[in-house]
Amino acid sequence: MTQEIILETRDLAKHFGGLKAVGGVNLRVRAGSLHAIIGPNGAGKTTLFNLISGHLKPTRGQVFLRGQDVTGLPPHRLAHMGLGRSFQITNIFPNLTVLENVRLAVQARGPDNFKLWHDYRRFSRYISRAREVIEYVSLKGKEHLLASALSHGDKRKLELAILLASDPDILLLDEPTAGMASEDVPELMRIVEHIRQTTGKTILLVEHNMDVVMRVSERITVMHRGRVLAEGTPQEIAANEAVQEAYLGSWGTRTG
Amino acid sequence: MVEPGTLDVRAKQATRRWNLQGLMVVLFLALFPFLASLVTGEPPDAGRPKFWQGLLIQAYIFAVYALSYDILMGYTGILSFGHAMFFGTGVYATAMLLKHAEWGLGQIFLAVLLITFVQGVLFGLVSLRVKGVYFAMVTLAFAEAFYILSEATDFRRWTGAEDGLHGIPVPDFINPTDQRLRFYYLALGFALIVYLIARRVVNSPTGRVIVAIRENETRAATLGYNTFAYKLIAFVFSGVLAGLAGMVHALWNLNASPAVLSVNTTINALLMTIIGGAGTLVGPMLGAGVLQLLGYVLSRTFGPRWPLVFGVVFILIVLFLPYGIVGTWNRWRAHSSTKDKPSLSSK
Ligand SMILES: Nc1ncnc2c1ncn2[C@@H]1O[C@H](COP(=O)(O)OP(=O)(O)OP(=O)(O)O)[C@@H](O)[C@H]1O
Ligand SMILES: [Mg+2]
């Protein structure tokens, strides 16, 4: 629909000592699109996400959100500007219930966070919204379990639920299916696709499963050693010889 | 830890059961002077009943102090080594204002509130910029500065330097010696009110964010919570409560000495919280009672070597009740209720 660039990085770089984990990346993400970032282990995908979401300060370069320079803003400020992310390594509130994990994410966007004198259980709209999201990621029935007691697959669903509940415009999904049993992967990806189809949200997705990436994304950026190797539609990427040589061959064997 | 996610029927029943048990405890403590009088045959305002009330009064004061520490340690998940600063400030502010300025109790209450509030904001703004051990060290340094200040001979006129201040002129109507019974109810009421206030705050939307920060600060920030602001709120709230505990401590002991600002005072808060159960409100209060009564019983039995015995007891508590008395009890109950009613987990 719209061709507006909602997220852009210019010459974004992060060096860890001598290692150029991200070495000058230019990325343009269209509003409402599903844009995948692929690349082998250590290519710098997670580091790029950390730079965009404010968890790391860049060595060089800039990040723009809706044309506004947001380089170096802390994560909580970016969250209020509509940027949300999930983590490759599950990042939840372990000793709280599933419901409370999600409810806290809903509450974060509301106006009641600095109310010290009201019982949190009286804000029933947060609770009911949290229950909706829990049902959406098919964790219904597990609301009262502690997050730490969930199976790995369910933790990944919770990870996604927390992100969805905070209702961002731009979702940074860092390998949402990481470590999941292969039979659980389609269900989670169906949720991601459903979000994409039913909302106008922009999704930036890091994913290793090439079948999934080729099917769901509109654009793909291929990273290698901290740099962008290629960018294009799935067809273009599949046809790109450099990419094929460097990755698709080896991935083909990896994912079967 | 039993996390009330919502007010479903089961949680409501559990809350009601807790409230009922709590009410019974409060009732028992309220009747204690008269029960003690019945048992001993001595009047409630004299002899052993009076002495026992004294032990409990000190326990109530430490209960508030320990609770305030747990707001930081158990709820927000930050370890302070400088909590004595707030407590001692409450003690000294009260003692000095009574001794030198002869202020009324209401005015002193407001003064302690204001002073510890400002102290919390200022020192929080500085120390919360760092985390973990560094935060602990910075808070320790601040508290030690106050400790040194309290012993400074330059201010002997006001603080009494290393001797402290003695013979604080408290108003007759709450003189802890002549009006023991009245002071007993004052201290009990104080602890009860602080508990109720703290319970409201930890169950508020802000209170839940604070717990989220304890659980995973990065994720809380990623969701949009300005974690620094919430930690500052917790720090100030905790500091003000500790300051108020210090105020009652000064009224009860009729003195102020540098010891209340020493690192030992902070460590006491830590011990009470660990014994009772971090991350609960009742736990540290109970821990304060246990520490107080244990200290009394052990020192009577073992004389000056009682801290050695206490050390052994403390190690046993940590070994066998790793989440403290209340924390372990909560876990055990949650566990056994899951066993009784499989519906709780499988539904
Ligand atoms: N905090 C850090 N300190 C030092 N080196 C780091 C740090 N974070 C990442 N790196 C290094 O930077 C490089 C890029 O890592 P990154 O996690 O961004 O890769 P990735 O593309 O997400 O890989 P994967 O597919 O395995 O998740 C790696 O060599 C990694 O070891
Ligand atoms: Mg990664």
XYZ file of C-alpha atoms and ligand atoms in Angstrom:
635
model
C 0.000 0.000 0.000
C 2.098 2.834 1.287
C 5.698 3.107 0.251
C 6.690 5.179 3.253
C 9.995 4.199 4.827
C 9.184 3.670 8.489
C 12.608 2.483 9.626
C 15.962 3.336 8.187
C 19.591 2.874 9.172
C 22.440 4.809 7.620
C 25.959 3.429 7.761
C 25.090 1.823 11.101
C 28.085 0.156 12.716
C 29.044 -1.565 15.934
C 32.560 -2.691 16.703
C 33.457 -4.936 19.616
C 37.125 -4.221 19.983
C 38.534 -5.174 16.621
C 35.474 -7.149 15.587
C 33.139 -5.301 13.237
C 29.958 -7.100 14.309
C 27.972 -4.598 12.247
C 30.105 -2.727 9.760
C 28.070 0.010 8.127
C 24.571 -1.196 7.322
C 22.056 0.751 5.242
C 18.584 -0.622 5.683
C 15.247 0.747 4.503
C 12.094 -0.896 5.769
C 8.743 0.027 4.228
C 5.777 0.626 6.478
C 3.502 -2.372 6.651
C 5.941 -4.781 5.052
C 7.458 -8.005 6.281
C 11.158 -7.624 5.820
C 13.450 -10.526 6.611
C 17.102 -10.394 7.550
C 19.059 -13.537 6.928
C 22.668 -14.511 7.212
C 24.824 -17.170 8.828
C 25.628 -17.364 12.525
C 27.606 -14.371 13.680
C 26.598 -12.260 10.678
C 25.546 -9.450 13.019
C 21.754 -9.754 12.841
C 21.126 -9.642 16.569
C 23.652 -6.859 16.992
C 21.816 -4.881 14.316
C 18.569 -5.383 16.228
C 20.241 -4.236 19.437
C 21.375 -1.068 17.691
C 17.904 -0.354 16.330
C 16.106 -1.077 19.614
C 18.501 1.001 21.695
C 20.074 -1.866 23.624
C 23.475 -1.019 22.171
C 24.939 2.343 21.240
C 26.325 2.382 17.710
C 29.990 2.998 17.034
C 28.941 4.940 13.965
C 25.855 5.725 11.911
C 22.254 6.594 12.523
C 18.806 5.095 13.012
C 15.663 6.843 11.766
C 12.131 6.077 12.836
C 9.513 7.677 10.579
C 12.213 10.006 9.365
C 13.200 11.079 12.850
C 16.748 10.512 14.076
C 16.456 8.215 17.093
C 20.101 7.123 17.327
C 21.135 6.421 20.894
C 17.691 6.732 22.482
C 17.126 4.264 25.326
C 14.835 1.251 24.717
C 11.958 2.599 26.779
C 11.788 5.785 24.708
C 11.814 3.809 21.470
C 9.075 1.573 22.830
C 6.872 4.623 23.276
C 7.562 5.538 19.667
C 6.064 2.240 18.584
C 9.141 0.038 18.322
C 8.926 -3.374 19.941
C 11.116 -6.437 19.827
C 11.388 -10.041 20.860
C 14.606 -11.780 21.759
C 16.464 -14.714 20.292
C 17.271 -15.872 23.816
C 14.005 -15.998 25.732
C 13.648 -12.873 27.795
C 10.623 -13.136 30.074
C 9.714 -12.486 33.727
C 10.495 -15.976 35.066
C 8.865 -15.894 38.513
C 5.633 -14.278 37.393
C 2.664 -16.067 35.926
C 2.069 -16.192 32.188
C -0.858 -13.843 32.652
C 1.198 -11.350 34.648
C 3.994 -11.438 32.051
C 1.548 -10.434 29.359
C -0.489 -8.093 31.543
C 2.624 -6.076 32.350
C 3.223 -5.666 28.630
C -0.323 -4.398 28.127
C -0.058 -2.073 31.093
C 3.129 -0.578 29.693
C 1.207 1.211 26.955
C -1.519 2.498 29.262
C -1.713 5.701 31.312
C -1.816 4.029 34.740
C 1.796 3.096 35.348
C 2.417 5.699 38.007
C -0.675 4.916 40.051
C 0.582 3.892 43.459
C -2.697 3.753 45.307
C -4.936 1.533 43.194
C -5.025 -2.230 43.134
C -3.627 -3.395 39.804
C -6.332 -6.051 39.580
C -8.963 -3.351 39.270
C -7.652 -2.356 35.852
C -9.590 -5.175 34.280
C -9.077 -4.000 30.699
C -5.390 -4.874 30.976
C -6.249 -8.311 32.252
C -8.842 -9.017 29.593
C -6.540 -7.779 26.839
C -3.769 -9.980 28.232
C -6.105 -12.977 28.138
C -6.919 -12.241 24.503
C -3.272 -12.184 23.549
C -2.605 -15.369 25.501
C -5.387 -17.062 23.592
C -4.039 -15.642 20.330
C -0.674 -17.352 20.795
C -2.496 -20.495 21.997
C -1.288 -20.447 25.568
C -4.842 -20.483 26.898
C -5.170 -22.586 30.032
C -1.618 -21.809 31.099
C -2.319 -18.310 32.424
C -1.552 -19.218 36.011
C 1.628 -21.156 35.455
C 4.889 -19.489 36.285
C 6.694 -18.452 33.129
C 9.755 -20.407 34.248
C 7.671 -23.582 34.393
C 6.743 -23.475 30.700
C 8.246 -25.765 28.073
C 10.716 -24.164 25.694
C 8.141 -23.959 22.920
C 5.640 -22.276 25.210
C 8.280 -19.846 26.377
C 8.812 -18.829 22.771
C 5.075 -18.248 22.444
C 5.130 -16.186 25.618
C 8.054 -14.203 24.257
C 5.919 -13.337 21.240
C 2.830 -12.691 23.363
C 4.713 -10.142 25.473
C 5.733 -8.318 22.327
C 2.242 -8.391 20.826
C 0.653 -7.241 24.062
C 2.791 -4.109 24.075
C 1.169 -3.297 20.710
C 4.078 -1.827 18.758
C 3.819 -0.554 15.161
C 7.147 -2.096 14.242
C 7.990 -5.583 15.462
C 11.577 -6.739 15.518
C 11.412 -10.530 15.715
C 14.770 -12.119 16.456
C 14.431 -15.785 15.474
C 10.998 -16.319 17.038
C 11.257 -20.059 16.464
C 14.787 -20.418 17.867
C 15.227 -23.788 19.486
C 11.624 -24.853 18.909
C 10.744 -28.400 17.980
C 10.187 -28.452 14.225
C 6.555 -29.503 14.562
C 5.846 -26.344 16.597
C 7.414 -23.987 14.060
C 4.474 -23.752 11.596
C 2.054 -22.749 14.344
C 4.236 -19.873 15.475
C 4.887 -18.718 11.926
C 1.148 -18.834 11.216
C 0.715 -16.375 14.086
C 3.375 -14.099 12.616
C 1.749 -14.244 9.194
C -1.635 -13.597 10.718
C -0.368 -10.471 12.452
C 1.053 -9.344 9.168
C -2.206 -9.914 7.285
C -4.679 -8.569 9.823
C -2.811 -5.515 11.092
C -0.865 -2.816 9.339
C 2.179 -3.580 11.412
C 5.685 -3.613 10.056
C 7.677 -6.735 10.806
C 11.421 -7.088 10.678
C 12.200 -10.777 10.983
C 15.416 -12.640 11.588
C 14.923 -16.275 10.722
C 17.142 -19.191 9.774
C 14.481 -21.357 8.199
C 14.760 -20.525 4.492
C 11.434 -22.099 3.503
C 9.676 -19.843 5.954
C 11.605 -16.751 4.919
C 11.033 -17.271 1.216
C 7.328 -17.783 1.747
C 6.421 -14.977 4.150
C 8.680 -12.037 3.373
C 8.321 -9.272 0.827
C 11.903 -8.173 1.013
C 15.008 -9.899 2.237
C 18.298 -8.432 3.335
C 21.217 -10.831 3.424
C 23.943 -10.076 5.936
C 27.427 -11.489 5.997
C 30.211 -10.535 8.418
C 28.439 -7.413 9.526
C 27.683 -6.136 6.035
C 24.774 -6.275 3.634
C 25.566 -8.774 0.900
C 22.338 -8.418 -1.046
C 18.852 -7.036 -0.795
C 15.708 -7.767 -2.805
C 12.529 -9.747 -3.195
C 12.618 -13.436 -2.325
C 12.849 -14.253 -6.043
C 15.776 -11.895 -6.527
C 17.560 -13.297 -3.490
C 16.948 -16.867 -4.593
C 18.382 -16.001 -7.991
C 21.328 -14.032 -6.644
C 24.457 -15.987 -7.414
C 26.631 -14.529 -4.714
C 23.998 -15.358 -2.129
C 23.486 -18.818 -3.504
C 27.138 -19.531 -3.501
C 27.715 -18.199 -0.046
C 24.628 -19.431 1.761
C 21.702 -21.035 0.126
C 23.675 -24.116 -0.686
C 24.805 -24.678 2.834
C 21.403 -23.724 4.246
C 19.754 -26.150 1.947
C 21.585 -28.950 3.669
C 21.044 -27.404 7.083
C 17.307 -27.140 6.988
C 16.823 -30.291 4.989
C 6.339 -17.614 45.066
C 2.571 -17.475 44.695
C 1.779 -14.851 42.141
C -1.771 -13.567 42.169
C -2.364 -13.057 38.482
C -5.996 -12.102 38.817
C -8.741 -12.149 41.349
C -10.192 -15.466 40.380
C -12.198 -17.369 42.925
C -9.297 -19.365 44.265
C -7.107 -16.333 44.689
C -9.949 -14.518 46.409
C -10.372 -17.366 48.853
C -6.662 -17.463 49.525
C -6.585 -13.709 50.088
C -9.512 -13.965 52.464
C -7.798 -16.766 54.359
C -4.634 -14.681 54.641
C -6.576 -11.655 55.781
C -8.313 -13.736 58.431
C -5.038 -15.143 59.699
C -3.535 -11.684 59.708
C -6.478 -10.338 61.648
C -6.041 -13.060 64.267
C -2.371 -12.186 64.657
C -3.166 -8.490 65.029
C -5.896 -9.315 67.534
C -3.492 -11.446 69.542
C -0.856 -8.709 69.567
C -3.466 -6.119 70.509
C -4.598 -8.238 73.443
C -1.067 -9.281 74.339
C -0.580 -6.938 77.325
C -3.741 -8.255 78.927
C -3.050 -11.873 78.082
C 0.405 -11.449 79.588
C -1.188 -9.915 82.643
C -3.570 -12.861 82.931
C -0.771 -15.397 82.632
C 1.628 -13.716 85.063
C -0.919 -12.264 87.466
C 0.875 -8.929 87.180
C -0.799 -5.719 85.973
C -0.543 -5.048 82.211
C 1.477 -1.881 82.763
C 4.097 -3.279 85.113
C 6.444 -6.181 85.748
C 6.875 -8.858 83.134
C 3.987 -7.772 80.890
C 5.608 -4.354 80.676
C 9.004 -5.834 79.946
C 7.653 -8.119 77.244
C 5.871 -5.203 75.639
C 9.232 -3.515 75.474
C 10.659 -6.410 73.487
C 7.707 -6.297 71.125
C 7.879 -2.523 70.680
C 11.464 -2.810 69.493
C 10.389 -5.669 67.219
C 7.608 -3.544 65.685
C 10.067 -0.758 64.954
C 12.506 -3.148 63.320
C 9.595 -4.756 61.493
C 8.892 -1.485 59.715
C 12.573 -0.972 59.073
C 12.986 -4.491 57.635
C 9.860 -4.119 55.522
C 11.245 -0.921 54.059
C 14.467 -2.719 53.182
C 12.593 -5.501 51.456
C 10.816 -3.010 49.179
C 14.276 -2.553 47.679
C 15.816 -5.978 48.057
C 12.840 -8.307 47.662
C 10.551 -6.319 45.402
C 12.839 -4.207 43.240
C 15.735 -6.628 43.385
C 18.407 -4.109 44.293
C 20.806 -4.672 47.119
C 21.585 -1.613 49.194
C 24.339 -1.510 51.811
C 23.360 1.954 52.929
C 19.881 1.565 54.315
C 21.072 2.622 57.764
C 21.456 6.129 56.345
C 17.684 6.574 56.217
C 17.008 4.899 59.531
C 19.742 6.871 61.281
C 18.592 10.107 59.692
C 15.122 9.492 61.122
C 16.641 8.801 64.529
C 18.905 11.851 64.550
C 16.348 14.238 63.060
C 13.864 13.267 65.758
C 16.383 13.391 68.581
C 17.862 16.727 67.529
C 14.539 18.412 66.887
C 13.223 17.280 70.246
C 16.347 18.125 72.177
C 17.379 21.389 70.553
C 14.253 22.766 68.937
C 11.494 21.238 71.080
C 9.270 20.695 68.103
C 5.938 18.935 68.380
C 5.599 15.343 67.243
C 3.441 16.281 64.256
C 6.027 18.727 63.019
C 8.804 16.213 63.555
C 6.848 13.595 61.641
C 6.538 15.959 58.674
C 10.193 16.947 58.971
C 11.372 13.307 58.913
C 9.086 12.649 55.966
C 10.485 15.592 54.041
C 14.138 15.064 54.944
C 14.205 11.383 54.057
C 12.223 12.083 50.898
C 14.774 14.632 49.703
C 17.581 12.338 50.817
C 16.042 9.496 48.831
C 15.689 11.572 45.679
C 19.212 13.013 45.849
C 21.057 9.831 46.749
C 18.846 7.742 44.496
C 19.569 9.954 41.505
C 23.271 9.406 42.038
C 23.503 5.790 43.177
C 20.884 4.257 40.852
C 23.029 5.191 37.859
C 25.100 2.118 38.653
C 23.947 -1.436 39.234
C 24.635 -4.517 41.286
C 27.729 -4.500 43.444
C 28.536 -0.932 42.397
C 25.185 0.261 43.665
C 25.808 -1.568 46.928
C 29.214 0.103 47.258
C 27.948 3.595 46.465
C 25.130 3.310 49.001
C 27.587 1.946 51.549
C 29.823 4.956 50.974
C 26.947 7.384 51.487
C 25.838 5.711 54.694
C 29.397 5.627 56.000
C 29.684 9.344 55.285
C 26.680 9.962 57.521
C 28.143 7.653 60.144
C 31.405 9.601 60.148
C 29.467 12.845 60.234
C 27.545 11.666 63.295
C 30.830 11.051 65.123
C 32.443 14.299 64.019
C 33.484 16.353 67.035
C 32.867 19.602 65.120
C 29.142 19.059 65.560
C 29.240 17.837 69.150
C 26.917 20.638 70.205
C 24.153 19.250 68.019
C 24.848 15.566 67.587
C 26.835 14.702 70.715
C 29.509 13.239 68.419
C 30.551 9.695 69.411
C 28.482 9.889 72.626
C 25.274 10.559 70.737
C 22.304 12.300 72.263
C 20.735 11.088 75.493
C 17.713 11.952 77.539
C 15.597 13.056 74.624
C 12.641 14.976 76.060
C 9.635 13.194 74.583
C 6.170 14.473 75.449
C 4.841 12.947 78.679
C 1.811 11.380 77.077
C 3.949 8.907 75.127
C 6.836 8.529 77.525
C 7.894 4.921 76.866
C 8.644 4.257 80.534
C 5.612 5.789 82.205
C 3.173 5.177 79.388
C 4.383 1.767 78.249
C 0.953 0.471 77.346
C 0.183 3.537 75.273
C 3.531 3.362 73.526
C 2.928 -0.306 72.852
C -0.241 0.520 70.940
C 1.436 3.409 69.192
C 4.209 1.140 67.921
C 1.777 -1.628 66.975
C -0.465 0.832 65.148
C 2.535 2.304 63.379
C 3.682 -1.100 62.124
C 0.157 -2.017 61.066
C -0.425 1.210 59.146
C 2.926 1.000 57.370
C 2.172 -2.604 56.449
C -1.213 -1.665 54.992
C 0.256 1.236 53.035
C 3.093 -0.912 51.698
C 0.640 -3.633 50.729
C -1.370 -1.156 48.701
C 1.700 0.163 46.983
C 3.195 -3.210 46.053
C -0.164 -4.257 44.615
C -0.527 -1.102 42.544
C 0.339 -0.822 38.847
C 3.598 0.844 39.890
C 4.288 -1.915 42.385
C 3.929 -4.511 39.666
C 6.375 -2.683 37.407
C 8.841 -2.711 40.270
C 8.514 -6.485 40.522
C 8.943 -6.723 36.746
C 12.233 -4.844 37.100
C 13.375 -7.348 39.710
C 12.487 -10.190 37.380
C 14.031 -8.787 34.209
C 15.027 -5.162 33.953
C 15.976 -5.340 30.266
C 12.608 -6.697 29.271
C 10.779 -4.135 31.404
C 12.690 -1.349 29.677
C 12.029 -2.885 26.265
C 8.310 -2.746 27.007
C 8.566 0.997 27.558
C 9.053 1.246 31.302
C 11.550 3.875 32.336
C 13.150 1.570 34.852
C 15.262 4.295 36.414
C 12.151 6.250 37.417
C 10.533 3.203 39.001
C 13.677 2.274 40.861
C 13.867 5.820 42.161
C 10.273 5.598 43.396
C 11.075 2.352 45.194
C 14.255 3.830 46.655
C 12.504 6.923 47.972
C 9.508 5.006 49.315
C 11.775 2.544 51.061
C 13.936 5.342 52.443
C 11.019 7.330 53.836
C 9.609 4.266 55.613
C 13.031 3.531 57.111
C 13.244 7.149 58.267
C 9.865 6.886 60.002
C 10.998 3.678 61.699
C 14.019 5.660 62.876
C 11.749 8.335 64.302
C 9.817 5.844 66.448
C 13.135 4.220 67.403
C 14.337 7.552 68.802
C 11.097 8.073 70.716
C 11.333 4.588 72.190
C 15.004 4.589 73.136
C 15.133 8.284 74.094
C 18.520 8.552 72.506
C 20.461 8.684 69.273
C 23.868 7.107 68.869
C 26.162 6.687 65.841
C 25.454 2.930 65.923
C 22.102 3.514 64.204
C 23.993 4.806 61.162
C 26.576 2.037 61.135
C 26.779 -0.745 58.595
C 25.574 -3.147 61.311
C 22.200 -1.483 61.164
C 22.013 -2.164 57.434
C 23.103 -5.751 57.943
C 20.340 -6.213 60.501
C 17.811 -5.245 57.847
C 19.392 -7.750 55.490
C 19.284 -10.517 58.121
C 15.673 -9.849 59.043
C 14.648 -9.853 55.399
C 16.472 -13.082 54.628
C 15.190 -14.853 57.743
C 11.604 -13.791 57.129
C 11.544 -14.095 53.343
C 12.535 -11.542 50.728
C 9.821 -10.425 48.350
C 7.046 -10.666 50.908
C 5.871 -7.965 53.282
C 5.009 -10.186 56.225
C 8.325 -12.020 55.989
C 10.713 -9.238 56.987
C 8.328 -8.156 59.743
C 8.331 -11.670 61.118
C 12.100 -11.777 60.603
C 12.406 -8.680 62.765
C 10.420 -10.385 65.493
C 12.471 -13.556 65.257
C 15.757 -11.675 65.363
C 14.612 -9.601 68.314
C 13.323 -12.530 70.359
C 16.160 -14.835 69.356
C 18.654 -12.163 70.360
C 16.986 -11.853 73.734
C 16.721 -15.567 74.418
C 20.233 -16.375 73.176
C 21.890 -13.551 75.064
C 20.182 -14.699 78.251
C 21.269 -18.288 77.694
C 24.744 -17.841 76.257
C 25.806 -14.452 77.547
C 28.136 -12.308 75.490
C 28.967 -15.152 73.091
C 25.382 -15.280 71.811
C 26.213 -13.918 68.325
C 28.203 -17.097 67.695
C 25.162 -19.225 68.445
C 23.029 -16.888 66.408
C 25.386 -17.379 63.473
C 24.765 -21.118 63.625
C 21.009 -20.618 63.843
C 21.132 -18.226 60.905
C 23.054 -20.724 58.766
C 20.497 -23.407 59.645
C 17.659 -21.096 58.644
C 19.280 -20.257 55.325
C 19.998 -23.944 54.665
C 16.587 -25.297 55.538
C 14.419 -22.314 54.684
C 16.202 -20.935 51.605
C 13.363 -18.513 50.867
C 12.982 -17.419 54.458
C 10.186 -18.431 56.800
C 7.292 -16.891 54.871
C 8.782 -17.445 51.417
C 9.355 -21.153 52.057
C 5.914 -21.500 53.605
C 4.308 -19.861 50.535
C 6.157 -22.164 48.169
C 5.335 -25.201 50.205
C 1.650 -24.257 50.216
C 1.585 -23.502 46.508
C 3.259 -26.834 45.905
C 0.947 -28.894 48.094
C -2.180 -27.198 46.776
C -1.113 -28.044 43.236
C -0.822 -31.657 44.337
C -4.229 -31.665 45.991
C -6.001 -30.032 43.090
C -4.446 -30.987 39.809
C -6.988 -28.676 38.158
C -4.874 -25.749 39.224
C -2.068 -26.550 36.861
C -3.689 -28.653 34.175
C -6.789 -26.607 33.539
N 28.421 -8.017 23.406
C 29.313 -8.532 22.541
N 30.631 -8.433 22.789
C 31.542 -8.927 21.918
N 31.224 -9.537 20.783
C 29.927 -9.678 20.468
C 28.905 -9.187 21.332
N 27.700 -9.444 20.764
C 27.970 -10.088 19.610
N 29.290 -10.212 19.426
C 29.923 -10.826 18.252
O 29.470 -10.117 17.114
C 29.247 -11.013 16.043
C 27.827 -10.898 15.562
O 26.983 -11.467 16.535
P 25.408 -11.491 16.395
O 24.860 -12.080 17.632
O 24.924 -10.148 16.010
O 25.189 -12.492 15.187
P 23.850 -13.118 14.615
O 23.818 -12.791 13.179
O 22.693 -12.722 15.426
O 24.140 -14.663 14.793
P 23.143 -15.859 15.154
O 22.542 -16.302 13.881
O 24.035 -16.897 15.725
O 22.150 -15.347 16.125
C 29.604 -12.408 16.550
O 30.917 -12.696 16.139
C 29.521 -12.266 18.039
O 30.412 -13.151 18.670
Mg 21.296 -13.633 16.550
